[in-house]
XYZ file of C-alpha atoms in Angstrom:
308
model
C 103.916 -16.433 96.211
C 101.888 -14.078 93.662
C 100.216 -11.568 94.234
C 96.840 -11.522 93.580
C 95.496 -8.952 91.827
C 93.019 -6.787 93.608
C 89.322 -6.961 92.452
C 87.853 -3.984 91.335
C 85.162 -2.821 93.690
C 81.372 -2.117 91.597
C 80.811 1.366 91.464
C 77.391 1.606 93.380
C 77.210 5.751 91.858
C 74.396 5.961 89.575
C 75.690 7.530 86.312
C 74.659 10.751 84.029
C 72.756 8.168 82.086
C 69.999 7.651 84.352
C 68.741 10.881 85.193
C 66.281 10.945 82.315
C 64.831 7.753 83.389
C 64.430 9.184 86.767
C 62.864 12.216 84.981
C 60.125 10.334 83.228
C 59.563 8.788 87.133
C 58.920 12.453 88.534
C 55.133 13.118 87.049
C 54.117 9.738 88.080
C 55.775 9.872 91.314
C 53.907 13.848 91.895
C 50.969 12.112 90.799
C 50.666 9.048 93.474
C 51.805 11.464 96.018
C 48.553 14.105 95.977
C 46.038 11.661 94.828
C 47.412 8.532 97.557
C 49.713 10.149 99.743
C 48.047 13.193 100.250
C 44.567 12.510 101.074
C 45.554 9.664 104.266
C 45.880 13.190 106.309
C 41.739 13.136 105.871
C 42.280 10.225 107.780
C 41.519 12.307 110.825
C 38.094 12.671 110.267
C 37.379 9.132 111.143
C 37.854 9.776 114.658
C 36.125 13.265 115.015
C 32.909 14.438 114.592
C 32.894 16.594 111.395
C 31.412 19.741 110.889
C 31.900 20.557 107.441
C 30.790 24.214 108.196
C 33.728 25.315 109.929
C 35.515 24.709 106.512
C 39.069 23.699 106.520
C 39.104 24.730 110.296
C 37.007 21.165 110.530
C 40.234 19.155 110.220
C 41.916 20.193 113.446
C 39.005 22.232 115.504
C 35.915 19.503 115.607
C 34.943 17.570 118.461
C 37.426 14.386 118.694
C 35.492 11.347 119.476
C 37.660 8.767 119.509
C 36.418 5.316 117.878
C 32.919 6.297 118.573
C 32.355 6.448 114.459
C 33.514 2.573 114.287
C 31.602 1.461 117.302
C 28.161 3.178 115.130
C 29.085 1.319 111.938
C 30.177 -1.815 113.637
C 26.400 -1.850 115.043
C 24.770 -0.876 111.810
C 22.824 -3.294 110.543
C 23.508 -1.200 106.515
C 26.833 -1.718 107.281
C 26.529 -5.731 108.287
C 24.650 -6.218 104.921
C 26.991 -4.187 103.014
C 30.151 -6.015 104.616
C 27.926 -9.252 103.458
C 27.170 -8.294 99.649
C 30.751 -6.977 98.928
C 32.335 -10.022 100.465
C 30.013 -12.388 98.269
C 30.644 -10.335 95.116
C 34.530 -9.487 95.974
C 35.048 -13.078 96.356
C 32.524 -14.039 93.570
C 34.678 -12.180 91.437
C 38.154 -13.448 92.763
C 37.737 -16.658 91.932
C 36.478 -16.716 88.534
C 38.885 -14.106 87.586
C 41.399 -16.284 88.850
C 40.455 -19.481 86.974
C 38.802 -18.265 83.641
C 42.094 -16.312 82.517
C 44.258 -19.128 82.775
C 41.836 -21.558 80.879
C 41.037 -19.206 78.318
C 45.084 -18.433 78.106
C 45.659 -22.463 77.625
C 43.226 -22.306 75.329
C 45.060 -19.730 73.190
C 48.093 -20.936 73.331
C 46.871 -23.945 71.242
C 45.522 -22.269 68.390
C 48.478 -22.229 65.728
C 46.639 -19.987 63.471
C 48.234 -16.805 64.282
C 45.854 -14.589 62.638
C 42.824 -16.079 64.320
C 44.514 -15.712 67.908
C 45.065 -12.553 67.459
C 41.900 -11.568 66.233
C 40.463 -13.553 69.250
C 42.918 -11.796 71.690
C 41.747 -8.224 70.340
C 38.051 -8.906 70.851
C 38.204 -10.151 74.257
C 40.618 -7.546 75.272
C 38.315 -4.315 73.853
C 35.421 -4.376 76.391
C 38.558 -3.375 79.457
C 38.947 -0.361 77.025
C 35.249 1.012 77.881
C 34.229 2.388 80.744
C 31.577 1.125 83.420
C 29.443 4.360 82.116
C 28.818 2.722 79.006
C 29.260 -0.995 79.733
C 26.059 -0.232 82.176
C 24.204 0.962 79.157
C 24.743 -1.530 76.790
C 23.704 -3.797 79.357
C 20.438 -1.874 79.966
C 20.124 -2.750 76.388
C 20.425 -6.337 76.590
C 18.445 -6.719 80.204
C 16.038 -4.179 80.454
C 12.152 -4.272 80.495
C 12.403 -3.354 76.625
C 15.981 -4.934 76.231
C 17.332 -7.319 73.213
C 16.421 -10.413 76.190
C 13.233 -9.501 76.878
C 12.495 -8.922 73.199
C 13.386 -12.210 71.795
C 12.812 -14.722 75.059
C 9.820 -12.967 77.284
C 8.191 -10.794 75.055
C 4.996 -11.947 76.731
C 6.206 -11.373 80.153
C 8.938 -9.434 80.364
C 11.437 -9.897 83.299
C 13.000 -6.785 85.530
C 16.108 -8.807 85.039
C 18.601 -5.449 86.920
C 15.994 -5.734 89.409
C 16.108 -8.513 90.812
C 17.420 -9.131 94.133
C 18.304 -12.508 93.371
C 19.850 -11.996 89.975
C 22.096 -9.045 90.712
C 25.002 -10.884 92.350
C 25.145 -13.148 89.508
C 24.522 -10.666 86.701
C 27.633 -8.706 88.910
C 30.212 -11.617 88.707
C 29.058 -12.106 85.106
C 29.191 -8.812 83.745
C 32.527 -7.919 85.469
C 34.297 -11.438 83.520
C 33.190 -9.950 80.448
C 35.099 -6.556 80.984
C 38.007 -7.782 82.717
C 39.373 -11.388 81.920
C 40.967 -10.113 77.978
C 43.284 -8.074 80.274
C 44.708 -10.833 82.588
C 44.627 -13.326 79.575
C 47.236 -11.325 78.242
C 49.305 -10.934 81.400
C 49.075 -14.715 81.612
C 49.863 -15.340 77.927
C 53.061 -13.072 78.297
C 53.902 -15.667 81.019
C 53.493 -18.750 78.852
C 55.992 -16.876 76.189
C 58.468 -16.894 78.633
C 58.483 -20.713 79.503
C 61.598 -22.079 77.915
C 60.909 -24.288 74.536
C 63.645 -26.664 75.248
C 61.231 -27.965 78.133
C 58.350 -28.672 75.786
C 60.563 -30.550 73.406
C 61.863 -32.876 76.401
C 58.607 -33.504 77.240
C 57.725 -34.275 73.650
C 60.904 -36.900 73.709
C 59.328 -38.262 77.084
C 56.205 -38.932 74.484
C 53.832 -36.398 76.554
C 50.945 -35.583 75.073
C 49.632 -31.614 75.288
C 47.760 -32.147 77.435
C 50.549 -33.370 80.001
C 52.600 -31.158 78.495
C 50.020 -28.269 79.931
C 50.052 -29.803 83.243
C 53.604 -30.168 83.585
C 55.319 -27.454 81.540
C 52.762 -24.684 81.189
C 51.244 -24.262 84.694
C 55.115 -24.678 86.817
C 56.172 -22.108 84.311
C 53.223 -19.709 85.035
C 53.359 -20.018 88.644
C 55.285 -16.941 89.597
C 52.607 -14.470 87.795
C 49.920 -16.710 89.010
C 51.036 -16.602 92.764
C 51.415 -12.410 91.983
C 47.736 -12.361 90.788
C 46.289 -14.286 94.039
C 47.869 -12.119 96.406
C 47.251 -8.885 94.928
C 43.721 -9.637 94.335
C 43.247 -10.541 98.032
C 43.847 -7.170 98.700
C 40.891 -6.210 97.001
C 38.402 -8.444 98.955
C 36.556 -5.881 100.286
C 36.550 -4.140 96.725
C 33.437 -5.406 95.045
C 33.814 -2.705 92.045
C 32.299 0.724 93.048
C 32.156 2.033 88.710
C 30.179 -1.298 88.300
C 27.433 -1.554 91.386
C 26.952 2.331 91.149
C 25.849 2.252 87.252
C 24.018 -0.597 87.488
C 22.465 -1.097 91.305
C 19.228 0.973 92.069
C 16.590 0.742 95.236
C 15.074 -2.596 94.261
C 18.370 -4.515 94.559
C 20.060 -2.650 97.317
C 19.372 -5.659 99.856
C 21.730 -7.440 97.406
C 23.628 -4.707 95.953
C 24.754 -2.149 98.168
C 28.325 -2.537 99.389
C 30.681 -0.853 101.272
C 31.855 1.463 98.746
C 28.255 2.694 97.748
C 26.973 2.869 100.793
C 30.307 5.583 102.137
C 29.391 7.531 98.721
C 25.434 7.615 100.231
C 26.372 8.437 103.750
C 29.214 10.977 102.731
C 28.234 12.590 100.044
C 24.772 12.360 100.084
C 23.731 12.082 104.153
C 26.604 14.673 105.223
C 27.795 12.339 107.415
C 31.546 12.831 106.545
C 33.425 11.087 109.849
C 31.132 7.736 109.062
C 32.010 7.859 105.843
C 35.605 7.945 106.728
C 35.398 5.510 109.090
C 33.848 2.635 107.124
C 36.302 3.481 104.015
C 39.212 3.302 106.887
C 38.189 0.081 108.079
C 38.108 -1.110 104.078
C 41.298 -0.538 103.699
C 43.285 -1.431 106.850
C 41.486 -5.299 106.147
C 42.620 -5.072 102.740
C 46.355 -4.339 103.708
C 46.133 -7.155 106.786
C 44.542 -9.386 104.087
C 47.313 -8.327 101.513
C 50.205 -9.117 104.149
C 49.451 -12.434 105.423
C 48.529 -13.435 101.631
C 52.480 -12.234 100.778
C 53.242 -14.377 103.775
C 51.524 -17.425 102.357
C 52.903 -17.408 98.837
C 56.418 -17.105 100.728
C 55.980 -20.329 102.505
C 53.813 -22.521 100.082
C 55.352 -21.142 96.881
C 58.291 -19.835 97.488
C 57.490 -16.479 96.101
C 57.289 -13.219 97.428
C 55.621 -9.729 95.966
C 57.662 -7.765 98.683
């Protein structure tokens, strides 16, 4: 009988060749460390009560309480309306950032004119280049008492449009579209790029229309980045967009407007009361990472696909 010859076993060694790549990794990796690894040891002052005064004796010498802090915010009644405006705006904002980019990306991928897509894709992508700092005041200049709105529609009787209780949500879910939907068109017309042609042209021969063609083509191809999107962004449910409330919410609208993340910043940094603060921001994020999970489990079963 012959011999077989013997396979050669994959060398699993990492060559000279990679070490700059892991190089160019080092900053970032520094980076996430002290600004996300660093900072969970705070952690510790949710279940204390913190006296700042003793300075950075605080950490390990104040008065442990055990879960006394989440028992306080748990019967809050700030903290019950706060839980209940981020979750309407979080969500608010989940689904029509989940829809609107995909239609809008459709929509795109129709236009032939290359020129004119492009010039399209730059304009609605520019506003996620600006921060919340000025997006706040150019929309003091369209909504406020002396604003371009109020000039042209109610100069008679001008309306407090940023505040309003009732309007603030809206204006919120509205306002955050504008700044943020040119960025995850792009992501999902990078998706569409990669759907393979030879499927369109089949479906063409099968005497589809574009329509079907969208339906049947388009969509199955974007699925993967589209199952991503949903369960990343249901860690963020109890992230109703600190940058955005804080620059634009004041004392009329805080029945409406304050969330979770405004009201930590009032009772930290401005009421002293670190260990609440800490508390609430530690309940945030363990429902975010339980939310996160179990939405990872879901796409695994349903879809098929997995982020981790």
């Amino acid at each position: 009988m012959e011999k077989r010859p013997k396979r050669r076993r994959k060398s699993t060694t990492y060559g000279m060749s990679t070490i700059p790549l892991h190089l160019m990794l080092l900053p970032a990796v520094i980076l996430l460390f002290i600004y996300r690894y660093l900072p969970m040891g705070g952690l510790v002052i949710a279940f204390q009560n913190f006296d700042i005064t003793m300075g950075i004796r605080a950490f390990w010498e104040s008065e442990w309480v055990g879960f006394d802090n989440f028992m306080r915010i748990f019967g809050d009644d700030a903290f019950t309306r706060a839980l209940r405006n981020t979750l309407t705006i979080a969500i608010g904002k989940m689904i029509t950032m989940y829809f609107f980019p995909i239609i809008i990306a459709l929509m795109l991928n129709e236009i032939r004119i290359s020129a004119l897509k492009r010039g399209i894709q730059t304009l609605v992508y520019l506003p996620f280049f600006l921060s919340w700092v000025i997006l706040a005041g150019i929309i003091r200049d369209i909504l406020g008492m002396d604003g371009i709105v109020n000039t042209l529609f109610f100069s008679q009787n001008p309306r407090f449009f940023l505040g309003d209780p009732s309007l603030f949500q809206p204006m919120l879910i509205i306002t955050n579209i504008w700044r943020e939907f040119g960025y995850a068109t792009i992501v999902y017309l990078a998706a569409i790029t990669s759907v393979d042609p030879e499927q369109y042209e089949a479906a063409m021969v099968d005497g589809a229309t574009r329509l079907r063609q969208t339906w049947h083509v388009t969509l199955p191809g974007m699925r993967p980045i589209i199952v991503l999107t949903g369960v990343l962004s249901l860690g963020g449910i109890l992230n109703a967009g600190f940058d955005q409330v804080f620059n634009l919410y004041s004392v009329p609208v805080r029945a409406t407007g304050d969330i979770i993340d405004t009201l930590v910043f009032r009772t930290a940094m401005v009421g002293g009361q670190f260990h609440v603060g800490t508390a609430i921001g530690l309940f945030n994020s363990a429902v975010g990472f339980l939310l996160i999970i179990t939405a990872n489990g879901l796409a695994k079963k349903f879809a098929g696909y997995q982020v981790f």
